[in-house]
Amino acid sequence: MGYRWNNRTDVDESVVVLMNSLEEDGSIPGWLSKTINQSIKDSDAEYGKYFFEEVRQHAPAAFKYFEE
């Protein structure tokens, strides 16, 4: 179950969780990718766009886990 991002801070927190997960074991758990994919779908498009910009900059290895 995802949650709706209401501001950029919500998105930033998700990106930090991704970065930490990748740093820990080099992958993203299935539950996390499903949750974030649902958040992308449930949130305003501007936050989805911002999410992908931030992932591109801070965690590019995570791209394969998300729909763009």
PDB file of N, CA and C in Angstrom:
ATOM      1  N   MET A   1       0.842  -1.182   0.000  1.00  0.00           N
ATOM      2  CA  MET A   1       0.000   0.000   0.000  1.00  0.00           C
ATOM      3  C   MET A   1       0.879   1.235   0.000  1.00  0.00           C
ATOM      4  N   GLY A   2       0.661   2.105  -0.946  1.00  0.00           N
ATOM      5  CA  GLY A   2       1.419   3.337  -1.033  1.00  0.00           C
ATOM      6  C   GLY A   2       0.782   4.425  -0.202  1.00  0.00           C
ATOM      7  N   TYR A   3       1.396   5.533  -0.202  1.00  0.00           N
ATOM      8  CA  TYR A   3       0.802   6.694   0.433  1.00  0.00           C
ATOM      9  C   TYR A   3       0.978   7.885  -0.493  1.00  0.00           C
ATOM     10  N   ARG A   4       0.095   8.825  -0.363  1.00  0.00           N
ATOM     11  CA  ARG A   4       0.093   9.986  -1.244  1.00  0.00           C
ATOM     12  C   ARG A   4       1.134  10.986  -0.771  1.00  0.00           C
ATOM     13  N   TRP A   5       2.029  11.355  -1.692  1.00  0.00           N
ATOM     14  CA  TRP A   5       3.002  12.402  -1.387  1.00  0.00           C
ATOM     15  C   TRP A   5       2.285  13.743  -1.449  1.00  0.00           C
ATOM     16  N   ASN A   6       2.426  14.542  -0.413  1.00  0.00           N
ATOM     17  CA  ASN A   6       1.766  15.841  -0.340  1.00  0.00           C
ATOM     18  C   ASN A   6       2.715  17.008  -0.524  1.00  0.00           C
ATOM     19  N   ASN A   7       4.007  16.721  -0.504  1.00  0.00           N
ATOM     20  CA  ASN A   7       5.006  17.780  -0.695  1.00  0.00           C
ATOM     21  C   ASN A   7       6.336  17.133  -1.062  1.00  0.00           C
ATOM     22  N   ARG A   8       7.311  17.974  -1.353  1.00  0.00           N
ATOM     23  CA  ARG A   8       8.615  17.454  -1.767  1.00  0.00           C
ATOM     24  C   ARG A   8       9.341  16.748  -0.627  1.00  0.00           C
ATOM     25  N   THR A   9       9.050  17.134   0.594  1.00  0.00           N
ATOM     26  CA  THR A   9       9.677  16.463   1.741  1.00  0.00           C
ATOM     27  C   THR A   9       9.267  14.996   1.783  1.00  0.00           C
ATOM     28  N   ASP A  10       8.002  14.707   1.498  1.00  0.00           N
ATOM     29  CA  ASP A  10       7.548  13.315   1.444  1.00  0.00           C
ATOM     30  C   ASP A  10       8.353  12.530   0.401  1.00  0.00           C
ATOM     31  N   VAL A  11       8.554  13.140  -0.746  1.00  0.00           N
ATOM     32  CA  VAL A  11       9.319  12.494  -1.815  1.00  0.00           C
ATOM     33  C   VAL A  11      10.769  12.311  -1.380  1.00  0.00           C
ATOM     34  N   ASP A  12      11.351  13.355  -0.804  1.00  0.00           N
ATOM     35  CA  ASP A  12      12.744  13.277  -0.349  1.00  0.00           C
ATOM     36  C   ASP A  12      12.947  12.134   0.636  1.00  0.00           C
ATOM     37  N   GLU A  13      11.995  11.950   1.534  1.00  0.00           N
ATOM     38  CA  GLU A  13      12.096  10.864   2.512  1.00  0.00           C
ATOM     39  C   GLU A  13      12.102   9.507   1.823  1.00  0.00           C
ATOM     40  N   SER A  14      11.305   9.360   0.791  1.00  0.00           N
ATOM     41  CA  SER A  14      11.286   8.105   0.035  1.00  0.00           C
ATOM     42  C   SER A  14      12.625   7.867  -0.663  1.00  0.00           C
ATOM     43  N   VAL A  15      13.189   8.909  -1.212  1.00  0.00           N
ATOM     44  CA  VAL A  15      14.480   8.787  -1.896  1.00  0.00           C
ATOM     45  C   VAL A  15      15.576   8.395  -0.899  1.00  0.00           C
ATOM     46  N   VAL A  16      15.538   8.959   0.287  1.00  0.00           N
ATOM     47  CA  VAL A  16      16.531   8.609   1.310  1.00  0.00           C
ATOM     48  C   VAL A  16      16.400   7.134   1.696  1.00  0.00           C
ATOM     49  N   VAL A  17      15.176   6.647   1.830  1.00  0.00           N
ATOM     50  CA  VAL A  17      14.970   5.235   2.143  1.00  0.00           C
ATOM     51  C   VAL A  17      15.550   4.364   1.022  1.00  0.00           C
ATOM     52  N   LEU A  18      15.340   4.763  -0.218  1.00  0.00           N
ATOM     53  CA  LEU A  18      15.916   4.025  -1.354  1.00  0.00           C
ATOM     54  C   LEU A  18      17.438   4.014  -1.285  1.00  0.00           C
ATOM     55  N   MET A  19      18.007   5.171  -1.051  1.00  0.00           N
ATOM     56  CA  MET A  19      19.465   5.271  -0.975  1.00  0.00           C
ATOM     57  C   MET A  19      20.006   4.365   0.124  1.00  0.00           C
ATOM     58  N   ASN A  20      19.355   4.378   1.282  1.00  0.00           N
ATOM     59  CA  ASN A  20      19.803   3.537   2.395  1.00  0.00           C
ATOM     60  C   ASN A  20      19.691   2.057   2.062  1.00  0.00           C
ATOM     61  N   SER A  21      18.619   1.681   1.397  1.00  0.00           N
ATOM     62  CA  SER A  21      18.425   0.283   1.028  1.00  0.00           C
ATOM     63  C   SER A  21      19.496  -0.169   0.037  1.00  0.00           C
ATOM     64  N   LEU A  22      19.760   0.656  -0.951  1.00  0.00           N
ATOM     65  CA  LEU A  22      20.792   0.317  -1.933  1.00  0.00           C
ATOM     66  C   LEU A  22      22.164   0.228  -1.281  1.00  0.00           C
ATOM     67  N   GLU A  23      22.434   1.121  -0.367  1.00  0.00           N
ATOM     68  CA  GLU A  23      23.721   1.121   0.321  1.00  0.00           C
ATOM     69  C   GLU A  23      23.887  -0.127   1.188  1.00  0.00           C
ATOM     70  N   GLU A  24      22.781  -0.564   1.781  1.00  0.00           N
ATOM     71  CA  GLU A  24      22.830  -1.706   2.695  1.00  0.00           C
ATOM     72  C   GLU A  24      23.122  -3.022   1.984  1.00  0.00           C
ATOM     73  N   ASP A  25      22.360  -3.309   0.934  1.00  0.00           N
ATOM     74  CA  ASP A  25      22.575  -4.606   0.273  1.00  0.00           C
ATOM     75  C   ASP A  25      22.519  -4.552  -1.255  1.00  0.00           C
ATOM     76  N   GLY A  26      22.527  -3.370  -1.819  1.00  0.00           N
ATOM     77  CA  GLY A  26      22.585  -3.241  -3.273  1.00  0.00           C
ATOM     78  C   GLY A  26      21.288  -3.490  -4.004  1.00  0.00           C
ATOM     79  N   SER A  27      20.183  -3.599  -3.264  1.00  0.00           N
ATOM     80  CA  SER A  27      18.900  -3.836  -3.922  1.00  0.00           C
ATOM     81  C   SER A  27      17.780  -3.131  -3.165  1.00  0.00           C
ATOM     82  N   ILE A  28      16.589  -3.181  -3.763  1.00  0.00           N
ATOM     83  CA  ILE A  28      15.396  -2.599  -3.168  1.00  0.00           C
ATOM     84  C   ILE A  28      14.438  -3.754  -2.876  1.00  0.00           C
ATOM     85  N   PRO A  29      13.979  -3.899  -1.645  1.00  0.00           N
ATOM     86  CA  PRO A  29      13.023  -4.979  -1.347  1.00  0.00           C
ATOM     87  C   PRO A  29      11.725  -4.805  -2.140  1.00  0.00           C
ATOM     88  N   GLY A  30      11.100  -5.906  -2.453  1.00  0.00           N
ATOM     89  CA  GLY A  30       9.857  -5.874  -3.224  1.00  0.00           C
ATOM     90  C   GLY A  30       8.782  -5.016  -2.596  1.00  0.00           C
ATOM     91  N   TRP A  31       8.624  -5.108  -1.291  1.00  0.00           N
ATOM     92  CA  TRP A  31       7.591  -4.314  -0.611  1.00  0.00           C
ATOM     93  C   TRP A  31       7.834  -2.820  -0.795  1.00  0.00           C
ATOM     94  N   LEU A  32       9.109  -2.415  -0.808  1.00  0.00           N
ATOM     95  CA  LEU A  32       9.430  -0.995  -0.942  1.00  0.00           C
ATOM     96  C   LEU A  32       9.164  -0.503  -2.356  1.00  0.00           C
ATOM     97  N   SER A  33       9.549  -1.277  -3.355  1.00  0.00           N
ATOM     98  CA  SER A  33       9.287  -0.843  -4.730  1.00  0.00           C
ATOM     99  C   SER A  33       7.785  -0.794  -5.011  1.00  0.00           C
ATOM    100  N   LYS A  34       7.019  -1.750  -4.476  1.00  0.00           N
ATOM    101  CA  LYS A  34       5.563  -1.725  -4.661  1.00  0.00           C
ATOM    102  C   LYS A  34       4.949  -0.504  -3.985  1.00  0.00           C
ATOM    103  N   THR A  35       5.405  -0.206  -2.783  1.00  0.00           N
ATOM    104  CA  THR A  35       4.886   0.943  -2.040  1.00  0.00           C
ATOM    105  C   THR A  35       5.169   2.239  -2.783  1.00  0.00           C
ATOM    106  N   ILE A  36       6.383   2.401  -3.259  1.00  0.00           N
ATOM    107  CA  ILE A  36       6.737   3.644  -3.950  1.00  0.00           C
ATOM    108  C   ILE A  36       6.046   3.730  -5.300  1.00  0.00           C
ATOM    109  N   ASN A  37       5.940   2.620  -6.028  1.00  0.00           N
ATOM    110  CA  ASN A  37       5.204   2.652  -7.301  1.00  0.00           C
ATOM    111  C   ASN A  37       3.760   3.089  -7.078  1.00  0.00           C
ATOM    112  N   GLN A  38       3.150   2.613  -5.994  1.00  0.00           N
ATOM    113  CA  GLN A  38       1.778   3.025  -5.702  1.00  0.00           C
ATOM    114  C   GLN A  38       1.734   4.503  -5.319  1.00  0.00           C
ATOM    115  N   SER A  39       2.726   4.974  -4.601  1.00  0.00           N
ATOM    116  CA  SER A  39       2.791   6.397  -4.243  1.00  0.00           C
ATOM    117  C   SER A  39       2.900   7.263  -5.497  1.00  0.00           C
ATOM    118  N   ILE A  40       3.673   6.804  -6.452  1.00  0.00           N
ATOM    119  CA  ILE A  40       3.802   7.539  -7.717  1.00  0.00           C
ATOM    120  C   ILE A  40       2.430   7.652  -8.389  1.00  0.00           C
ATOM    121  N   LYS A  41       1.692   6.555  -8.421  1.00  0.00           N
ATOM    122  CA  LYS A  41       0.370   6.541  -9.062  1.00  0.00           C
ATOM    123  C   LYS A  41      -0.651   7.387  -8.312  1.00  0.00           C
ATOM    124  N   ASP A  42      -0.571   7.380  -6.981  1.00  0.00           N
ATOM    125  CA  ASP A  42      -1.572   8.056  -6.151  1.00  0.00           C
ATOM    126  C   ASP A  42      -1.309   9.547  -5.947  1.00  0.00           C
ATOM    127  N   SER A  43      -0.108  10.000  -6.249  1.00  0.00           N
ATOM    128  CA  SER A  43       0.268  11.393  -5.970  1.00  0.00           C
ATOM    129  C   SER A  43       0.166  12.265  -7.215  1.00  0.00           C
ATOM    130  N   ASP A  44       0.167  13.559  -7.000  1.00  0.00           N
ATOM    131  CA  ASP A  44       0.156  14.494  -8.120  1.00  0.00           C
ATOM    132  C   ASP A  44       1.354  14.224  -9.024  1.00  0.00           C
ATOM    133  N   ALA A  45       1.167  14.426 -10.310  1.00  0.00           N
ATOM    134  CA  ALA A  45       2.213  14.146 -11.293  1.00  0.00           C
ATOM    135  C   ALA A  45       3.498  14.925 -11.017  1.00  0.00           C
ATOM    136  N   GLU A  46       3.385  16.119 -10.477  1.00  0.00           N
ATOM    137  CA  GLU A  46       4.588  16.910 -10.205  1.00  0.00           C
ATOM    138  C   GLU A  46       5.495  16.213  -9.192  1.00  0.00           C
ATOM    139  N   TYR A  47       4.907  15.484  -8.239  1.00  0.00           N
ATOM    140  CA  TYR A  47       5.721  14.780  -7.259  1.00  0.00           C
ATOM    141  C   TYR A  47       6.355  13.530  -7.861  1.00  0.00           C
ATOM    142  N   GLY A  48       5.658  12.890  -8.770  1.00  0.00           N
ATOM    143  CA  GLY A  48       6.248  11.762  -9.487  1.00  0.00           C
ATOM    144  C   GLY A  48       7.434  12.207 -10.321  1.00  0.00           C
ATOM    145  N   LYS A  49       7.272  13.316 -11.007  1.00  0.00           N
ATOM    146  CA  LYS A  49       8.371  13.868 -11.809  1.00  0.00           C
ATOM    147  C   LYS A  49       9.548  14.227 -10.918  1.00  0.00           C
ATOM    148  N   TYR A  50       9.275  14.858  -9.801  1.00  0.00           N
ATOM    149  CA  TYR A  50      10.323  15.231  -8.857  1.00  0.00           C
ATOM    150  C   TYR A  50      11.026  13.979  -8.311  1.00  0.00           C
ATOM    151  N   PHE A  51      10.253  12.937  -8.022  1.00  0.00           N
ATOM    152  CA  PHE A  51      10.835  11.683  -7.540  1.00  0.00           C
ATOM    153  C   PHE A  51      11.864  11.155  -8.535  1.00  0.00           C
ATOM    154  N   PHE A  52      11.500  11.091  -9.816  1.00  0.00           N
ATOM    155  CA  PHE A  52      12.425  10.555 -10.810  1.00  0.00           C
ATOM    156  C   PHE A  52      13.647  11.447 -10.997  1.00  0.00           C
ATOM    157  N   GLU A  53      13.485  12.750 -10.874  1.00  0.00           N
ATOM    158  CA  GLU A  53      14.634  13.659 -10.936  1.00  0.00           C
ATOM    159  C   GLU A  53      15.605  13.374  -9.788  1.00  0.00           C
ATOM    160  N   GLU A  54      15.057  13.187  -8.601  1.00  0.00           N
ATOM    161  CA  GLU A  54      15.893  12.939  -7.426  1.00  0.00           C
ATOM    162  C   GLU A  54      16.555  11.558  -7.485  1.00  0.00           C
ATOM    163  N   VAL A  55      15.819  10.557  -7.939  1.00  0.00           N
ATOM    164  CA  VAL A  55      16.407   9.216  -8.083  1.00  0.00           C
ATOM    165  C   VAL A  55      17.527   9.260  -9.117  1.00  0.00           C
ATOM    166  N   ARG A  56      17.303   9.944 -10.208  1.00  0.00           N
ATOM    167  CA  ARG A  56      18.327  10.066 -11.255  1.00  0.00           C
ATOM    168  C   ARG A  56      19.610  10.663 -10.668  1.00  0.00           C
ATOM    169  N   GLN A  57      19.463  11.618  -9.786  1.00  0.00           N
ATOM    170  CA  GLN A  57      20.625  12.305  -9.215  1.00  0.00           C
ATOM    171  C   GLN A  57      21.266  11.515  -8.066  1.00  0.00           C
ATOM    172  N   HIS A  58      20.463  10.926  -7.194  1.00  0.00           N
ATOM    173  CA  HIS A  58      20.988  10.361  -5.958  1.00  0.00           C
ATOM    174  C   HIS A  58      21.029   8.831  -5.889  1.00  0.00           C
ATOM    175  N   ALA A  59      20.213   8.172  -6.675  1.00  0.00           N
ATOM    176  CA  ALA A  59      20.152   6.696  -6.610  1.00  0.00           C
ATOM    177  C   ALA A  59      19.812   6.098  -7.970  1.00  0.00           C
ATOM    178  N   PRO A  60      20.622   6.375  -8.985  1.00  0.00           N
ATOM    179  CA  PRO A  60      20.279   5.909 -10.339  1.00  0.00           C
ATOM    180  C   PRO A  60      20.139   4.391 -10.461  1.00  0.00           C
ATOM    181  N   ALA A  61      20.784   3.641  -9.597  1.00  0.00           N
ATOM    182  CA  ALA A  61      20.662   2.176  -9.646  1.00  0.00           C
ATOM    183  C   ALA A  61      19.248   1.712  -9.307  1.00  0.00           C
ATOM    184  N   ALA A  62      18.454   2.582  -8.713  1.00  0.00           N
ATOM    185  CA  ALA A  62      17.085   2.221  -8.324  1.00  0.00           C
ATOM    186  C   ALA A  62      16.088   2.327  -9.481  1.00  0.00           C
ATOM    187  N   PHE A  63      16.474   2.914 -10.598  1.00  0.00           N
ATOM    188  CA  PHE A  63      15.545   3.128 -11.707  1.00  0.00           C
ATOM    189  C   PHE A  63      14.856   1.853 -12.171  1.00  0.00           C
ATOM    190  N   LYS A  64      15.567   0.762 -12.174  1.00  0.00           N
ATOM    191  CA  LYS A  64      14.990  -0.476 -12.714  1.00  0.00           C
ATOM    192  C   LYS A  64      13.800  -0.985 -11.895  1.00  0.00           C
ATOM    193  N   TYR A  65      13.608  -0.436 -10.705  1.00  0.00           N
ATOM    194  CA  TYR A  65      12.525  -0.879  -9.835  1.00  0.00           C
ATOM    195  C   TYR A  65      11.231  -0.078 -10.008  1.00  0.00           C
ATOM    196  N   PHE A  66      11.287   0.984 -10.814  1.00  0.00           N
ATOM    197  CA  PHE A  66      10.149   1.895 -10.859  1.00  0.00           C
ATOM    198  C   PHE A  66       9.664   2.151 -12.276  1.00  0.00           C
ATOM    199  N   GLU A  67       8.355   2.377 -12.345  1.00  0.00           N
ATOM    200  CA  GLU A  67       7.716   2.715 -13.611  1.00  0.00           C
ATOM    201  C   GLU A  67       7.856   4.210 -13.822  1.00  0.00           C
ATOM    202  N   GLU A  68       8.192   4.593 -15.000  1.00  0.00           N
ATOM    203  CA  GLU A  68       8.296   6.031 -15.285  1.00  0.00           C
ATOM    204  C   GLU A  68       7.261   6.426 -16.310  1.00  0.00           C
TER     205      GLU A  68
END
